[in-house]
Structure formats: C-alpha cells, structure tokens
Coordinates of C-alpha atoms in Angstrom, one line a residue:
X977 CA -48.8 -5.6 59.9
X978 CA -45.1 -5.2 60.0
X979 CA -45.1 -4.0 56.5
X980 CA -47.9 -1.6 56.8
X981 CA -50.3 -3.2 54.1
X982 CA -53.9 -2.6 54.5
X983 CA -55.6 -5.4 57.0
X984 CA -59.4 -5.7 56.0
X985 CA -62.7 -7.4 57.2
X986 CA -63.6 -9.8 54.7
X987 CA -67.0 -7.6 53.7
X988 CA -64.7 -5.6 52.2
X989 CA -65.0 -7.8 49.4
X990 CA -68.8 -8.2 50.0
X991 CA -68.9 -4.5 49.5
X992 CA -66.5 -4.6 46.3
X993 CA -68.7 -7.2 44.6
X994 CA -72.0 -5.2 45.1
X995 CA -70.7 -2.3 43.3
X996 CA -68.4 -4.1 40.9
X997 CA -65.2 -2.0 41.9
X998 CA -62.9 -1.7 44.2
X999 CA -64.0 0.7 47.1
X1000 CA -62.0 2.8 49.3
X1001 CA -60.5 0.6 52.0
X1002 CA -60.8 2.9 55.7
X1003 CA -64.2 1.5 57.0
X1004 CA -63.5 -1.9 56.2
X1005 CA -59.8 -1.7 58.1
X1006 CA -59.7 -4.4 60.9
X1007 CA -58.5 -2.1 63.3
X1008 CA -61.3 0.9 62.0
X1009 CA -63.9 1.8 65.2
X1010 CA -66.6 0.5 62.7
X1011 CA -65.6 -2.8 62.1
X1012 CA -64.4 -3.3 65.6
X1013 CA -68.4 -2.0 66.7
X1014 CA -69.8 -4.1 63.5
X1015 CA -67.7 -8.1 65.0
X1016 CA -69.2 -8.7 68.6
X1017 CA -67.3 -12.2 68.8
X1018 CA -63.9 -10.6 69.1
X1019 CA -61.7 -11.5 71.7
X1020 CA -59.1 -9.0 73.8
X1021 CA -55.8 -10.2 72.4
X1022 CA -58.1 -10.1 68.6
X1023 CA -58.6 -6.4 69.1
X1024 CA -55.1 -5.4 70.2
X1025 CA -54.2 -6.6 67.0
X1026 CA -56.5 -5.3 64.9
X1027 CA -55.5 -1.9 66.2
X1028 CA -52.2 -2.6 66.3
X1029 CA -52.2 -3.4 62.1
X1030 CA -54.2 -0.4 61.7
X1031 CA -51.8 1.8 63.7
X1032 CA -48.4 0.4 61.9
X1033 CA -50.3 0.9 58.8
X1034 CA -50.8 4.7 59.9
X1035 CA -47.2 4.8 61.2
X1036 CA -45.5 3.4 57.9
X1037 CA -47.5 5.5 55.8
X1038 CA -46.9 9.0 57.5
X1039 CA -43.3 8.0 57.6
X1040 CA -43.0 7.5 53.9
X1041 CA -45.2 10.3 52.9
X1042 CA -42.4 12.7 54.9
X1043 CA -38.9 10.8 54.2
X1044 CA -40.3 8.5 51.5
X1045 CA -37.3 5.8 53.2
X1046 CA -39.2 3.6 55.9
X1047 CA -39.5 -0.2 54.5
X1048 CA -41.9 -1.5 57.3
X1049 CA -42.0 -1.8 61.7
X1050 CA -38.2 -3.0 61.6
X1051 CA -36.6 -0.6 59.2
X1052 CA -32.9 -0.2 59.8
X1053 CA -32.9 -3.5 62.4
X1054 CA -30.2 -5.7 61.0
X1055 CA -30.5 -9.1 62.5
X1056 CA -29.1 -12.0 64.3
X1057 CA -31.3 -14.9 64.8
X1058 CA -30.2 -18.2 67.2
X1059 CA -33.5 -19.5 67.6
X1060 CA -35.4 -23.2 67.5
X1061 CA -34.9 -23.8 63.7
X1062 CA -38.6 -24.6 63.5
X1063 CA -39.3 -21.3 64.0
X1064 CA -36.6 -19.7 62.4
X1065 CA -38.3 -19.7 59.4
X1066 CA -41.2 -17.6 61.1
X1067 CA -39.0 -15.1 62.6
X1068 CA -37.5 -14.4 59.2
X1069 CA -40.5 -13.8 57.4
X1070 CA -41.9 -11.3 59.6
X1071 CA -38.7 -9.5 60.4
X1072 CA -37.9 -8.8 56.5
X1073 CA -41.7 -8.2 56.3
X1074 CA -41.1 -5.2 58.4
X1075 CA -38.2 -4.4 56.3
X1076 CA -34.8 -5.6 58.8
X1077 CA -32.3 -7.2 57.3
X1078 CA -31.6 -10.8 59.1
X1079 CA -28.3 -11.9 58.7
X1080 CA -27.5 -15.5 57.8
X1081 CA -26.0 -17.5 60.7
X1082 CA -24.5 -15.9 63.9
X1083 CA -21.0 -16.0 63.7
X1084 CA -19.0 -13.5 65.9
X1085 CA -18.1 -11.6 62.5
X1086 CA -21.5 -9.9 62.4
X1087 CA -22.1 -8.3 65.9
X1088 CA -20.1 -5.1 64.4
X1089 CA -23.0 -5.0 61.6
X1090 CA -26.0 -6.0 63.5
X1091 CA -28.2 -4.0 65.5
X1092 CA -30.2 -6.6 67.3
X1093 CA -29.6 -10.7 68.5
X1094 CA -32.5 -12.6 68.5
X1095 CA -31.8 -15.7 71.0
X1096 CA -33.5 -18.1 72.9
X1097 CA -31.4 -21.4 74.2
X1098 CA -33.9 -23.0 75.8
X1099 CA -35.3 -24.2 72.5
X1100 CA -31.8 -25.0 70.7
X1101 CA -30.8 -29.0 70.8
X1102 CA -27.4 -29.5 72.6
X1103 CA -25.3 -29.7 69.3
X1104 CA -26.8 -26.5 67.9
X1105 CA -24.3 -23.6 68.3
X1106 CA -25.2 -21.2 70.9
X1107 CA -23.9 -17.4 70.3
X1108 CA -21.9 -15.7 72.7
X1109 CA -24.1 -13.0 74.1
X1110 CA -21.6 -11.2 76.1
X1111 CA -19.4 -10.6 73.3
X1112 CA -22.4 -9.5 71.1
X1113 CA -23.7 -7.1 74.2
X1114 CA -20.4 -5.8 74.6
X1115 CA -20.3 -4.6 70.7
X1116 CA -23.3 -3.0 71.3
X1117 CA -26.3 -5.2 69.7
X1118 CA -29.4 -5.6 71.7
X1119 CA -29.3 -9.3 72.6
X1120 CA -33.4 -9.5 73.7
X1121 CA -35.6 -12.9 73.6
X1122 CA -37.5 -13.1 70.7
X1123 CA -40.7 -12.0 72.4
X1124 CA -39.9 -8.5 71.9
X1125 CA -40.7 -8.7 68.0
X1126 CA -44.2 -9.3 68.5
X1127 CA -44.5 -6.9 71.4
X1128 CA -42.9 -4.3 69.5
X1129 CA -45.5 -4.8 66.7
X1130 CA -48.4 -5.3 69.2
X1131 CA -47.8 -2.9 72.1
X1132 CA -48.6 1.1 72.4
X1133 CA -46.0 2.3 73.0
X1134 CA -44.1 0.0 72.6
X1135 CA -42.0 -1.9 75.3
X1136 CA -38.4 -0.7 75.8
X1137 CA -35.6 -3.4 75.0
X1138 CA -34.4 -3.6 78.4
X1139 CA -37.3 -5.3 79.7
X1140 CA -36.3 -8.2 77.3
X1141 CA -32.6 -8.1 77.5
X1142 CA -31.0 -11.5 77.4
X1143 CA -29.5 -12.7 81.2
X1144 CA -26.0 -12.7 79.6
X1145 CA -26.3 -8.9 78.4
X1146 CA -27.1 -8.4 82.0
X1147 CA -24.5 -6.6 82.7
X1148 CA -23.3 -5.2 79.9
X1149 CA -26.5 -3.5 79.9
X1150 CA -26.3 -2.4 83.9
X1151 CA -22.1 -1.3 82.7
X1152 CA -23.9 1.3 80.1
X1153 CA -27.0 1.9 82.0
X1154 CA -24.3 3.5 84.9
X1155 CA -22.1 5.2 82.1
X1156 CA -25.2 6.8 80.4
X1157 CA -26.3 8.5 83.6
X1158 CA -22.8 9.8 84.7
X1159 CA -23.0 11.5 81.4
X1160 CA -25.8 13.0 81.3
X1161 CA -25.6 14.1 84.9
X1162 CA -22.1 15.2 83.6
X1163 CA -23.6 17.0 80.5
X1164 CA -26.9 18.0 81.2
X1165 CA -28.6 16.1 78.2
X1166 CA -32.0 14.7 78.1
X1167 CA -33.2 11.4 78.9
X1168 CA -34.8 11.0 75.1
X1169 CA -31.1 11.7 73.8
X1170 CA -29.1 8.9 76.1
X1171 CA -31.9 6.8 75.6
X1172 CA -31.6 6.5 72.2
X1173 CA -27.9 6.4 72.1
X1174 CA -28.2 3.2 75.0
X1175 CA -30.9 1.8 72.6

C-alpha cells in the first residue's frame, strides 16, 4: 500500500490461469466496488484497507504520471525512529516501502535533516536511550507517536500531525501554532499556506 503496488483478490490468479495470461488487474483490485460486493465475510477495519491500498495506488500513480518523482505514501519524509526495537524492524520496512528515508539511530545531529520523529517511550527498556523531543520539536521535526503512520496510510483524508504530536512537542507546537496565526492575521495569507509551513 505505501508503495502503490497493485493489491489483488486472489481470483485474480483464478482468472489468469483460465485464460493462460495475465489479465488486466482493475476488477480484481482489493479495494475495486466489485470485489468489495463479490467477499460478504469482510470486516469494517478489512474494507478501510482495502480502499485505502486502492486509493494510495491511485494517488502514487497520478503523482508520477504528472512529476514522474513520487517514491510511495512517505515520499520526502526523512525519519527518526526511537521505538520498541521489536518493532523497529516493522516500522522501517513500511516507511522505506512508501519511499522516506529513516535515518539510523537518533542522535541530536539529525533533527536539522529529518522531517519527522517517530517515538514512543512507553515501550523502550530503561537503558535504551530516549531522544530529546523538545530539542527535536524546537528544530522543527514533527515528533508524533508512531500511530500516525498507519493512520496516514489508512485514513481519508488523512489525520493532521497535531492530533498525534508527542507531550514534549506540546508546546513547541502551541509556541508556533500562536506565531502562525499572528502572521497570517498580520499578512492576510490562507490557512492552506501556514498550514503547510507549520506542518
């Protein structure tokens, strides 16, 4: 899903097989109204997903037929993960999937490059190092918990960052929020133009 790659019902290949070639792909797309009417044992969260693989698929593609220079859901996210090293590994894979780059480690040295902190210290064992999120929030990165990635990927539209801002970007966040809307009370731009420059 996060790399827009086709997601298909398994009769695809039924269908493939009784003609001996490969057939086009768009009725047999998970997310496609006819194999969502075809599967009567799908559950709520099953179908938000199937549309949502359908709709990045749709997404990705329409971005690189007009700039040819998306990679996938995350393109342009560069990435700091402090997360349960269990599922480290996880996070990784579907964040480069979706074509961010996810910096090794956490060090202080990468908030200048990074566009987005992944953290959640709840899970971390007490000798793990913890990052400092102030600092991070204060350079700018969007320090969120790491249930934003698959809300992002899941959601329509999807959520804004705010709503999963880490407690210690607090008030960082609440500094800018106040700065953004003296400017643009100041200058008269839109709320799609600060928006974008906040997140």
């Amino acid at each position: 899903m996060a790399a827009g790659k086709w997601v298909l019902h398994r009769s695809y290949l039924e269908a493939c097989r009784a003609t001996k070639h490969f057939i086009k792909e768009d009725d047999y797309e998970w997310g496609s109204t006819s194999v969502l009417n075809a599967v009567s044992a799908i559950n709520p969260q099953q179908r938000m997903l199937a549309k949502a693989a359908m709709r990045w698929r749709n997404k990705i593609q329409r971005i690189k037929q007009d700039t040819g220079s998306v990679e996938g859901a995350f393109s342009g996210w560069r990435v700091i993960l402090n997360v349960d090293q269990a599922k480290e590994a996880g996070f990784k894979r579907v964040l480069q999937s979706g074509g961010a780059k996810v910096f090794a480690g956490h060090s202080s040295s990468l908030f200048k490059k990074a566009t987005h902190l992944f953290a959640d210290f709840s899970k971390l064992k007490p000798e793990d190092a913890k990052v400092n999120i102030f600092e991070a929030a204060a350079q700018g990165v969007k320090c969120l918990k790491p249930e934003y990635i698959s809300d992002y990927l899941m959601k329509e539209p999807p959520p804004p960052p705010s709503s999963y801002c880490l407690p210690d970007a607090g008030p960082y966040l609440q500094v800018a929020n106040t700065t953004v809307s003296r400017k643009k009370k100041n200058s008269g731009e839109s709320n799609d133009v600060k928006r974008s420059k906040l997140y």
